[in-house]
Amino acid sequence: MQIIKTVTLDYRQYLTEKEISEIEHEVTIMETRESAGIEALKIVQSHRGWISDDSLNAIAQLLAISSAQLEGVATFYNLIYRQPVGRFVIHICDSISCHLNGYQKVLHAIKTHLGIDYGQTTEDGLFTLLSNVCLGGCDKAPVMMIGQQHYEYLTSEKAVAILNGLSQSTDGNSSGDFLDKAEVGATIDAKIVEVKND
Amino acid sequence: MTNSTSQSSMLQPLTHLVNLSQPLSLKEYIREGGYQGAKKALRELQPAEVLAIISDSNLKGRGGAGFPTGMKWSCVPMFEADDVNAPEHKYLVCNADEMEPGTFKDRMLMEGVPHQLVEAMIISAYTIGADKAYIFLRGEYHLSAKRLQQAIDEAYSENWLGKNIQGTNYQLDLYVHTSAGRYICGEETALINALEGKRAIPRAKPPFPQVSGLFGKPTVVNNVETFCNIPHIIKNGADWFKQLSPKSDAGTKIYAACGRVKTPGLWELPMGVTIRELLYGHAGGMADGLKLKGLLPGGASTDFLLPEHLDTPMDFDSIAKAGSRLGTGGLIVLDDQNCPVGMVLNLIRFFAQESCGWCTPCRDGTPWAVEILTRIENGQGQARDLDDLANLCDFMWLGKTHCALAPGAVEPLKSALKYFHDDFEQHIDKGCCPYSGSHSPSEIASNVAQACGGHAHG
Ligand SMILES: Cc1cc2nc3c(=O)[nH]c(=O)nc-3n(C[C@H](O)[C@H](O)[C@H](O)COP(=O)(O)O)c2cc1C
Ligand code: SF4
Ligand code: FES
């Protein structure tokens, strides 16, 4: 008879105090523990970059819901990553205004520059490429989002310059605090705008 | 839109205080006349009186369906303070999920003048007797989240939120909930499920959310732009609001234009300006060298209209008469160098990807339409494909699916089959896509689509 080993994980040993207190704060805003599930996933992802099985189990335990239920939620929403991602996740808009304005060329340039396709991560662990529905910048198409930063009026050259700027900002170091992404992105964007306006 | 003369404040109430680089603080917003609507409602009017003004104003929902706001609110059960049957909570929810392709108006309102939405939610929550309110914000709008939270924090510290607001016995808590993606979250009952931490699958109606919504309690969901009208209506009156649009309906509308037009953007104009005025007067007409082929008047899930419809007023009834829907009021403009089949394929691919998968016609129908359209665009279409597409439109039409996403997908497809029939036939007859060359933006998109002339595009 084959024995299946089950591991009982104690969320208190897995989640950090900070993560737990942020999640508990969300719980106070909602009526039930279950309803903080999506926020909880986002909180842990913001610290760790993605949601591993262990993270998922720990959150489920903390919120007193089944892992299966939380998995159903986690896989429904596209901004929850259930696989490891690079330090910078590129969300390029493939909706209609960006289509009419030729995002395809920008996408092609990004894929060629990084040597990856949708859903893949570069070998140095820096970039993951994903598509995204309309980013609400249709009057400034084509558009992509990296971290919290939206980049607009893209051309192939501008997109490659943005990626180069981001990888230089890290000196090839793919780890690091994921919360910093937004600020790195903002500085890079400012630089690019300066270049463009010169 | 940062011009704040008194004239523009009366003609462009929603946007005249918009400042995208640095939105007004609470103090500045009050100095510009803000929170007067809230003060009037809470201090001088009973909830029923506020409701009567909103009903009288003829305000219709700006989220896409155009349902009268007063009527929606009037379905919420009201209770005396000491009524034992009163529910523990009632909820007000702002639908800030804005994911309809070609729609970007709510973002401007939230990034540019967040206090207006906060004030609007205070008045609206007071009217329906809600004590908790949520702004359901799409996850990608990081700047909106930050600025709304700042505005909410300020409102708490100045007693516009929390207990005993401005010395009254009214209490309200307001929270921002950021979503984790998926277009279907914008459907109001799916949104409620998402707020409860579940998969965002639409609920059956009835019961309507006004009776049994979030956590089974009475709930009202309205769009950002709908809400932003409320403080101005209360402050200036229902008649003022109706006069804003002398030729039709009531109020202003934030219109948009995108696609290859000269100056894409957003404009707050009287409800009912013509498409022509919007496209040529404000968006500057088509970009150089391009001609107008057609347009979607109100986002991705509306029917195509043609150049012959240019003089149609952009209001709910007129656009409906022309065979489409006002939707969100954002024009998506198709030029003569972009392939209509490619455009429809892009739209339907969006709906197929965003289908929640709950009901069969949509879950299986949208990908099937994508498959057929891809074949046609790639030059491998057959004559019967057009019949199959027409049948699919029928299978996914209103009443045959669990929510309005699938009928929304049908609208651009069905109208394209009607208006661009020749283009579909040419693709099939010639075995290639006739749109290619220097003006086609999607030339190198994929290496499968066979351009007429032999080289690949998509
Ligand atoms: C698939 C789908 C997506 C929707 N997305 C949105 C949205 O992003 N924002 C919005 O305000 N309404 C959206 N709606 C409409 C809402 O269901 C609802 O009608 C609206 O929020 C009501 O607000 P209103 O009366 O103020 O217009 C969507 C509807 C459907 C069927
Ligand atoms: S129509 Fe589509 S999105 Fe709506 S419930 Fe059915 S499967 Fe889900
Ligand atoms: S279509 Fe790309 S931002 Fe709207």
XYZ file of C-alpha atoms in Angstrom, chain B residues 5-458:
454
model
C -14.433 79.629 -14.765
C -17.947 79.743 -13.436
C -19.310 79.176 -16.919
C -17.484 75.900 -17.390
C -18.473 74.840 -13.899
C -22.081 75.059 -15.019
C -21.626 73.543 -18.483
C -19.065 70.887 -17.607
C -19.927 70.098 -14.017
C -18.192 66.709 -13.953
C -14.855 67.691 -15.425
C -14.262 71.361 -14.770
C -12.323 70.577 -11.593
C -10.360 67.725 -13.136
C -6.648 68.107 -12.564
C -4.755 65.020 -13.616
C -1.340 66.079 -12.374
C -2.471 67.129 -8.891
C -6.112 66.644 -7.890
C -7.669 69.126 -5.482
C -7.281 68.495 -1.773
C -10.409 68.495 0.365
C -9.877 72.140 1.320
C -9.368 73.228 -2.286
C -12.338 71.180 -3.442
C -14.546 72.870 -0.851
C -13.214 76.277 -1.891
C -14.343 75.486 -5.447
C -17.851 74.737 -4.250
C -17.417 71.073 -3.355
C -19.360 69.249 -0.614
C -22.186 71.781 -0.903
C -24.417 69.107 -2.414
C -23.587 66.759 0.437
C -24.156 69.466 3.026
C -27.528 70.325 1.530
C -28.631 66.686 1.325
C -27.575 65.720 4.829
C -28.648 68.911 6.590
C -31.741 70.058 4.702
C -33.257 67.097 2.878
C -34.835 63.829 3.871
C -33.649 60.768 1.894
C -37.026 60.650 0.130
C -36.577 64.257 -0.968
C -33.131 63.563 -2.421
C -34.580 60.573 -4.248
C -37.371 62.723 -5.667
C -34.858 65.225 -7.052
C -32.753 62.480 -8.661
C -35.842 60.840 -10.190
C -37.025 64.189 -11.466
C -33.618 64.957 -13.004
C -34.020 62.078 -15.451
C -30.462 60.909 -14.783
C -29.783 57.609 -16.548
C -26.969 55.214 -15.667
C -23.671 55.919 -17.437
C -22.320 52.387 -17.019
C -23.697 51.133 -20.304
C -27.326 50.161 -19.885
C -28.826 53.624 -19.313
C -31.226 52.559 -16.584
C -32.896 55.509 -14.769
C -30.998 56.035 -11.524
C -33.959 57.302 -9.506
C -35.969 54.233 -10.430
C -33.107 51.934 -9.445
C -32.785 53.579 -6.023
C -36.528 53.605 -5.406
C -36.521 49.779 -5.259
C -34.415 49.784 -2.087
C -36.576 48.973 0.955
C -36.568 51.834 3.472
C -37.082 51.498 7.230
C -37.714 53.726 10.215
C -34.812 53.910 12.638
C -36.552 51.710 15.209
C -37.922 49.108 12.782
C -37.008 45.612 13.976
C -37.202 44.303 10.415
C -34.499 46.651 9.166
C -31.462 44.799 7.817
C -28.235 45.117 9.752
C -26.583 46.870 6.834
C -27.367 48.308 3.423
C -24.623 48.778 0.894
C -23.732 51.218 -1.808
C -21.203 50.071 -4.397
C -19.441 52.114 -7.028
C -18.716 50.196 -10.211
C -15.228 51.422 -11.072
C -14.269 48.279 -12.953
C -14.020 50.103 -16.298
C -12.682 47.344 -18.558
C -14.853 47.775 -21.624
C -12.302 48.199 -24.439
C -12.350 51.753 -25.734
C -13.638 53.188 -22.434
C -11.432 55.362 -20.224
C -13.696 58.085 -18.803
C -14.056 56.845 -15.215
C -10.301 56.802 -14.850
C -10.153 60.536 -15.554
C -12.858 61.254 -12.971
C -11.101 59.218 -10.286
C -7.561 60.404 -10.993
C -8.591 63.985 -11.687
C -11.173 64.835 -9.022
C -11.502 61.993 -6.489
C -13.403 64.097 -3.933
C -16.297 64.468 -6.352
C -16.856 60.700 -6.255
C -16.498 60.582 -2.476
C -19.053 63.391 -2.090
C -21.368 61.658 -4.549
C -21.217 58.422 -2.615
C -22.012 60.170 0.664
C -25.190 61.683 -0.810
C -26.220 58.473 -2.578
C -25.613 56.281 0.448
C -27.629 58.687 2.592
C -30.501 58.494 0.103
C -30.801 54.712 0.199
C -29.927 54.483 3.894
C -26.646 52.618 3.369
C -24.075 52.612 6.151
C -21.266 50.950 4.189
C -19.968 51.744 0.761
C -17.317 50.216 -1.477
C -15.573 51.480 -4.571
C -14.914 48.383 -6.669
C -11.867 49.477 -8.644
C -10.128 47.530 -11.380
C -6.696 46.382 -10.266
C -4.784 48.112 -13.035
C -5.849 51.613 -11.958
C -3.101 52.063 -9.377
C -3.098 55.852 -9.494
C -6.885 56.003 -9.033
C -6.557 53.721 -6.002
C -3.949 55.942 -4.431
C -5.803 59.188 -5.050
C -9.188 57.835 -3.950
C -7.657 56.529 -0.745
C -6.086 59.925 -0.089
C -9.434 61.618 -0.628
C -11.188 59.126 1.647
C -8.590 59.632 4.390
C -9.065 63.381 4.168
C -12.843 62.987 4.252
C -12.572 60.885 7.419
C -10.326 63.400 9.114
C -12.730 66.250 8.327
C -15.795 64.244 9.447
C -17.307 63.809 5.986
C -17.103 60.060 6.614
C -17.398 58.007 9.779
C -19.797 58.657 12.635
C -22.162 61.631 12.964
C -21.156 63.152 9.655
C -21.032 66.972 9.973
C -23.027 66.901 13.169
C -25.922 64.867 11.780
C -26.784 61.411 13.054
C -25.844 59.862 9.709
C -22.933 57.413 9.602
C -21.038 56.002 6.624
C -17.871 54.011 6.053
C -16.314 54.048 2.584
C -13.655 51.643 1.327
C -11.699 51.106 -1.864
C -11.582 47.487 -3.000
C -9.105 46.828 -5.777
C -9.985 43.956 -8.065
C -7.701 41.280 -9.475
C -8.799 41.457 -13.106
C -11.493 40.014 -15.429
C -13.986 42.079 -17.410
C -16.968 40.138 -16.096
C -16.456 41.769 -12.670
C -18.095 44.843 -14.191
C -21.437 43.048 -14.494
C -23.122 44.194 -11.321
C -24.067 40.839 -9.813
C -20.698 39.296 -10.751
C -19.142 42.317 -9.065
C -21.063 41.519 -5.909
C -19.729 37.953 -5.972
C -16.208 39.301 -6.489
C -16.628 41.625 -3.500
C -17.650 38.602 -1.445
C -14.338 36.986 -2.378
C -15.834 34.523 -4.840
C -15.350 33.796 -8.525
C -16.992 36.612 -10.451
C -19.964 34.774 -11.927
C -23.174 36.699 -12.532
C -26.134 35.899 -10.295
C -29.628 35.122 -11.457
C -32.104 38.008 -11.186
C -34.484 38.260 -9.373
C -33.792 38.816 -6.571
C -32.444 42.173 -7.624
C -29.466 43.558 -5.707
C -31.589 46.409 -4.346
C -33.419 43.763 -2.309
C -30.764 41.088 -1.856
C -27.274 41.990 -2.992
C -23.937 42.066 -1.189
C -23.982 39.539 1.688
C -27.700 39.138 0.997
C -28.452 42.736 1.988
C -30.009 45.581 -0.017
C -27.349 46.927 -2.370
C -27.175 49.568 -5.071
C -24.473 49.476 -7.742
C -23.845 52.491 -9.953
C -21.167 53.584 -12.360
C -18.543 56.211 -11.467
C -19.831 58.779 -13.956
C -23.438 58.242 -12.845
C -22.444 58.992 -9.252
C -20.406 62.050 -10.145
C -23.565 63.758 -11.420
C -25.317 63.488 -8.052
C -23.655 66.333 -6.079
C -24.313 68.771 -8.936
C -27.955 67.767 -9.310
C -28.539 68.235 -5.584
C -26.683 71.533 -5.543
C -28.219 73.029 -8.717
C -31.547 71.253 -9.038
C -33.212 68.841 -11.424
C -34.302 71.544 -13.880
C -30.763 72.838 -14.246
C -29.651 69.289 -15.016
C -32.298 68.774 -17.656
C -31.438 72.085 -19.316
C -27.829 71.014 -19.756
C -28.925 69.047 -22.799
C -31.490 71.204 -24.573
C -32.003 68.742 -27.412
C -32.345 65.455 -25.599
C -32.345 63.425 -22.419
C -30.658 65.201 -19.509
C -27.267 66.302 -18.304
C -23.866 66.073 -19.878
C -22.010 62.998 -21.032
C -18.313 62.305 -21.057
C -17.733 61.277 -24.642
C -14.574 59.721 -25.972
C -12.936 58.880 -29.256
C -10.137 56.440 -29.970
C -8.736 54.631 -32.973
C -6.836 56.438 -35.711
C -8.396 59.881 -35.341
C -6.339 63.094 -35.187
C -6.804 63.921 -31.518
C -8.228 61.036 -29.509
C -9.465 61.963 -26.047
C -12.353 62.733 -23.711
C -14.840 65.614 -23.747
C -17.724 66.461 -21.461
C -20.505 67.750 -23.707
C -24.259 68.191 -23.549
C -25.980 64.832 -23.880
C -27.031 64.421 -27.500
C -24.269 66.031 -29.585
C -24.066 64.360 -32.968
C -21.458 61.786 -33.847
C -20.204 64.194 -36.493
C -19.659 66.976 -33.969
C -17.782 64.602 -31.712
C -15.628 63.018 -34.400
C -14.861 66.089 -36.512
C -15.397 68.946 -34.048
C -13.560 67.447 -31.083
C -11.507 64.465 -32.189
C -10.190 66.400 -35.186
C -11.467 63.946 -37.786
C -9.562 61.017 -39.231
C -5.762 60.864 -39.067
C -3.976 61.984 -42.228
C -4.558 59.831 -45.258
C -7.326 57.786 -43.682
C -11.047 57.673 -44.349
C -13.865 56.766 -41.983
C -15.115 53.243 -42.562
C -17.345 52.733 -39.527
C -17.444 53.099 -35.765
C -18.702 51.619 -32.545
C -20.529 54.418 -30.722
C -20.209 53.244 -27.128
C -17.474 50.729 -26.471
C -16.660 47.225 -27.656
C -20.098 45.747 -27.052
C -22.127 48.041 -29.297
C -23.202 47.656 -32.941
C -21.230 49.258 -35.747
C -22.560 52.435 -37.316
C -21.545 53.841 -40.707
C -20.593 57.276 -42.114
C -24.250 57.659 -43.082
C -25.103 57.759 -39.355
C -22.848 60.727 -38.606
C -25.728 63.083 -37.884
C -27.239 60.840 -35.217
C -27.327 62.483 -31.773
C -25.308 60.589 -29.184
C -28.109 59.914 -26.720
C -29.721 56.686 -25.600
C -32.826 56.848 -27.796
C -31.313 58.223 -31.002
C -28.419 55.765 -31.083
C -30.877 52.948 -30.395
C -33.002 54.098 -33.320
C -29.935 54.017 -35.563
C -29.512 50.364 -34.566
C -26.833 50.506 -31.905
C -26.405 51.498 -28.242
C -24.967 54.565 -26.549
C -23.159 52.189 -24.158
C -20.355 54.096 -22.472
C -20.302 56.906 -25.056
C -16.817 56.180 -26.352
C -16.371 56.077 -30.124
C -14.078 53.365 -31.441
C -13.292 54.491 -34.945
C -12.442 52.130 -37.791
C -10.483 53.638 -40.685
C -10.358 52.388 -44.261
C -6.853 50.898 -43.932
C -7.663 48.676 -40.959
C -9.347 45.368 -41.750
C -12.918 45.143 -40.419
C -12.623 41.367 -40.114
C -9.435 41.834 -38.103
C -11.202 44.354 -35.902
C -14.134 42.055 -35.206
C -11.752 39.181 -34.559
C -9.928 41.293 -31.975
C -13.225 42.188 -30.288
C -14.607 38.662 -30.199
C -11.299 37.282 -28.962
C -11.656 39.692 -26.041
C -15.151 38.413 -25.222
C -14.094 34.779 -25.585
C -11.185 35.321 -23.225
C -13.302 37.215 -20.701
C -16.340 34.890 -20.757
C -16.776 33.605 -17.222
C -17.675 30.161 -18.571
C -20.921 29.743 -16.651
C -23.352 29.235 -19.525
C -22.844 27.137 -22.630
C -23.841 29.507 -25.460
C -21.217 32.025 -24.383
C -18.506 29.701 -23.107
C -18.558 27.634 -26.313
C -20.008 30.148 -28.741
C -17.470 32.940 -28.344
C -14.385 30.716 -28.955
C -16.159 29.138 -31.899
C -16.712 32.562 -33.425
C -13.031 33.329 -32.841
C -12.061 30.146 -34.664
C -14.202 30.975 -37.686
C -13.110 34.606 -37.817
C -9.461 33.620 -37.543
C -9.920 31.274 -40.475
C -11.553 33.972 -42.584
C -8.930 36.572 -41.695
C -6.206 34.096 -42.583
C -7.699 33.502 -46.004
C -8.991 30.019 -45.260
C -12.654 30.887 -44.921
C -15.473 29.049 -46.663
C -18.811 30.369 -47.852
C -20.745 28.583 -45.103
C -18.656 30.270 -42.414
C -20.792 33.382 -42.756
C -23.959 31.369 -42.112
C -22.332 29.763 -39.100
C -21.397 33.159 -37.713
C -24.955 34.406 -38.221
C -26.269 31.342 -36.390
C -23.864 31.902 -33.519
C -25.151 35.455 -33.223
C -28.588 33.994 -32.831
C -27.529 31.381 -30.238
C -25.880 34.016 -28.060
C -28.568 36.684 -28.283
C -30.515 38.235 -25.411
C -32.472 35.788 -23.318
C -30.342 32.806 -24.323
C -27.421 33.504 -22.031
C -27.047 34.025 -18.293
C -25.780 37.598 -18.575
C -25.315 40.400 -21.080
C -21.692 39.658 -21.957
C -22.518 37.319 -24.837
C -25.192 39.552 -26.404
C -22.622 42.346 -26.078
C -20.218 40.265 -28.136
C -22.894 39.615 -30.732
C -23.513 43.317 -31.342
C -20.273 44.203 -33.179
C -20.206 40.811 -34.927
C -23.740 40.846 -36.224
C -23.555 44.436 -37.415
C -20.189 43.827 -39.090
C -21.673 40.895 -40.988
C -24.387 43.234 -42.176
C -22.374 46.340 -42.989
C -19.048 44.829 -44.073
C -20.448 41.825 -45.875
C -18.346 42.579 -48.962
C -15.171 42.561 -46.912
C -15.982 39.156 -45.447
C -16.774 37.794 -48.906
C -13.582 39.195 -50.401
C -11.512 37.456 -47.735
C -13.208 34.189 -48.588
C -13.191 34.608 -52.384
C -9.614 35.794 -52.681
C -8.283 33.519 -49.942
C -6.407 36.356 -48.334
C -6.811 39.611 -46.396
C -7.059 42.546 -48.803
C -5.939 45.028 -46.129
C -2.203 45.324 -46.024
C 0.477 47.778 -46.934
C 2.006 50.831 -45.393
C -1.129 52.054 -43.638
C -2.068 48.764 -42.066
C -0.862 48.901 -38.465
C -1.090 45.192 -37.935
C 1.047 44.176 -40.865
C 3.547 42.048 -39.022
C 1.222 40.803 -36.330
C 1.204 37.149 -37.035
C 2.835 35.049 -39.621
C -0.272 33.111 -40.458
C -2.566 35.676 -42.008
C -2.138 35.582 -45.728
C -2.097 39.041 -47.246
C -3.221 39.443 -50.846
C 0.098 39.807 -52.580
C 1.714 36.961 -50.784
C 3.359 38.387 -47.678
C 2.260 37.609 -44.200
C 0.369 39.960 -41.955
C -2.485 39.889 -39.473
